[in-house]
């Protein structure tokens, strides 16, 4: 949260976020600002991951892709 009450929101994938007082440190291979998330692309990725999981419920890659897409969609929606 910024001094003016606004906030920056990020989706962080495969990493760590450390928050202390007024400092935030993100250590991640990928992080995306809320305003930079391509929602239609995230929705397509979610559908593809769900389809892959319906064919193979143990597909770890598809499970990761699904979780990532869900995070991107939630962050873009402001959740």
Tab-separated table of C-alpha atoms in Angstrom:
chain	number	residue	atom	x	y	z
A	1	UNK	CA	0.000	0.000	0.000
A	2	UNK	CA	1.384	3.351	-1.028
A	3	UNK	CA	1.211	6.541	0.998
A	4	UNK	CA	-1.753	7.730	-1.082
A	5	UNK	CA	-3.673	4.538	-0.257
A	6	UNK	CA	-3.264	2.931	-3.678
A	7	UNK	CA	-1.468	-0.363	-4.056
A	8	UNK	CA	0.586	-2.301	-6.550
A	9	UNK	CA	-0.480	-5.930	-6.937
A	10	UNK	CA	1.666	-8.676	-8.437
A	11	UNK	CA	1.239	-12.333	-9.282
A	12	UNK	CA	4.367	-14.176	-8.130
A	13	UNK	CA	5.163	-17.629	-9.482
A	14	UNK	CA	7.724	-20.045	-8.037
A	15	UNK	CA	9.354	-17.697	-5.647
A	16	UNK	CA	9.269	-15.917	-2.351
A	17	UNK	CA	7.873	-12.636	-1.141
A	18	UNK	CA	9.253	-11.059	2.010
A	19	UNK	CA	7.360	-8.198	3.650
A	20	UNK	CA	8.771	-6.176	6.529
A	21	UNK	CA	7.432	-2.805	7.608
A	22	UNK	CA	7.564	-0.704	4.422
A	23	UNK	CA	9.844	-2.973	2.364
A	24	UNK	CA	8.811	-5.765	0.031
A	25	UNK	CA	11.325	-8.094	-1.580
A	26	UNK	CA	10.318	-10.465	-4.394
A	27	UNK	CA	12.641	-13.342	-5.274
A	28	UNK	CA	11.083	-15.123	-8.205
A	29	UNK	CA	11.692	-16.279	-11.731
A	30	UNK	CA	8.415	-14.652	-12.777
A	31	UNK	CA	6.265	-11.897	-11.349
A	32	UNK	CA	3.591	-9.941	-13.174
A	33	UNK	CA	2.013	-6.625	-12.293
A	34	UNK	CA	-1.787	-6.719	-12.149
A	35	UNK	CA	-2.093	-4.302	-15.065
A	36	UNK	CA	0.213	-6.385	-17.274
A	37	UNK	CA	-1.679	-9.675	-16.991
A	38	UNK	CA	-3.280	-10.805	-20.243
A	39	UNK	CA	-6.567	-12.175	-18.865
A	40	UNK	CA	-7.795	-13.870	-22.077
A	41	UNK	CA	-4.423	-15.639	-22.329
A	42	UNK	CA	-4.645	-16.729	-18.674
A	43	UNK	CA	-8.175	-18.024	-19.265
A	44	UNK	CA	-6.977	-20.027	-22.294
A	45	UNK	CA	-4.090	-21.432	-20.244
A	46	UNK	CA	-6.527	-22.434	-17.497
A	47	UNK	CA	-8.787	-24.232	-19.979
A	48	UNK	CA	-5.819	-26.044	-21.534
A	49	UNK	CA	-4.501	-27.097	-18.123
A	50	UNK	CA	-7.920	-28.353	-17.048
A	51	UNK	CA	-8.214	-30.344	-20.270
A	52	UNK	CA	-4.765	-31.871	-19.726
A	53	UNK	CA	-5.678	-32.756	-16.138
A	54	UNK	CA	-8.904	-34.403	-17.254
A	55	UNK	CA	-6.813	-36.672	-19.465
A	56	UNK	CA	-4.171	-37.299	-16.774
A	57	UNK	CA	-4.977	-36.223	-13.213
A	58	UNK	CA	-1.334	-36.832	-12.208
A	59	UNK	CA	0.141	-34.414	-14.762
A	60	UNK	CA	2.284	-32.210	-12.491
A	61	UNK	CA	3.028	-29.729	-15.259
A	62	UNK	CA	-0.649	-29.233	-16.001
A	63	UNK	CA	-1.379	-28.842	-12.279
A	64	UNK	CA	1.266	-26.098	-12.060
A	65	UNK	CA	-0.090	-24.422	-15.198
A	66	UNK	CA	-3.605	-24.497	-13.731
A	67	UNK	CA	-2.484	-22.966	-10.433
A	68	UNK	CA	-0.497	-20.266	-12.231
A	69	UNK	CA	-3.437	-19.370	-14.475
A	70	UNK	CA	-5.773	-19.212	-11.480
A	71	UNK	CA	-3.396	-16.865	-9.637
A	72	UNK	CA	-3.064	-14.627	-12.690
A	73	UNK	CA	-6.850	-14.416	-13.089
A	74	UNK	CA	-7.414	-13.694	-9.361
A	75	UNK	CA	-4.733	-10.985	-9.288
A	76	UNK	CA	-6.075	-9.357	-12.459
A	77	UNK	CA	-9.541	-9.307	-10.877
A	78	UNK	CA	-8.169	-7.543	-7.824
A	79	UNK	CA	-8.589	-10.402	-5.367
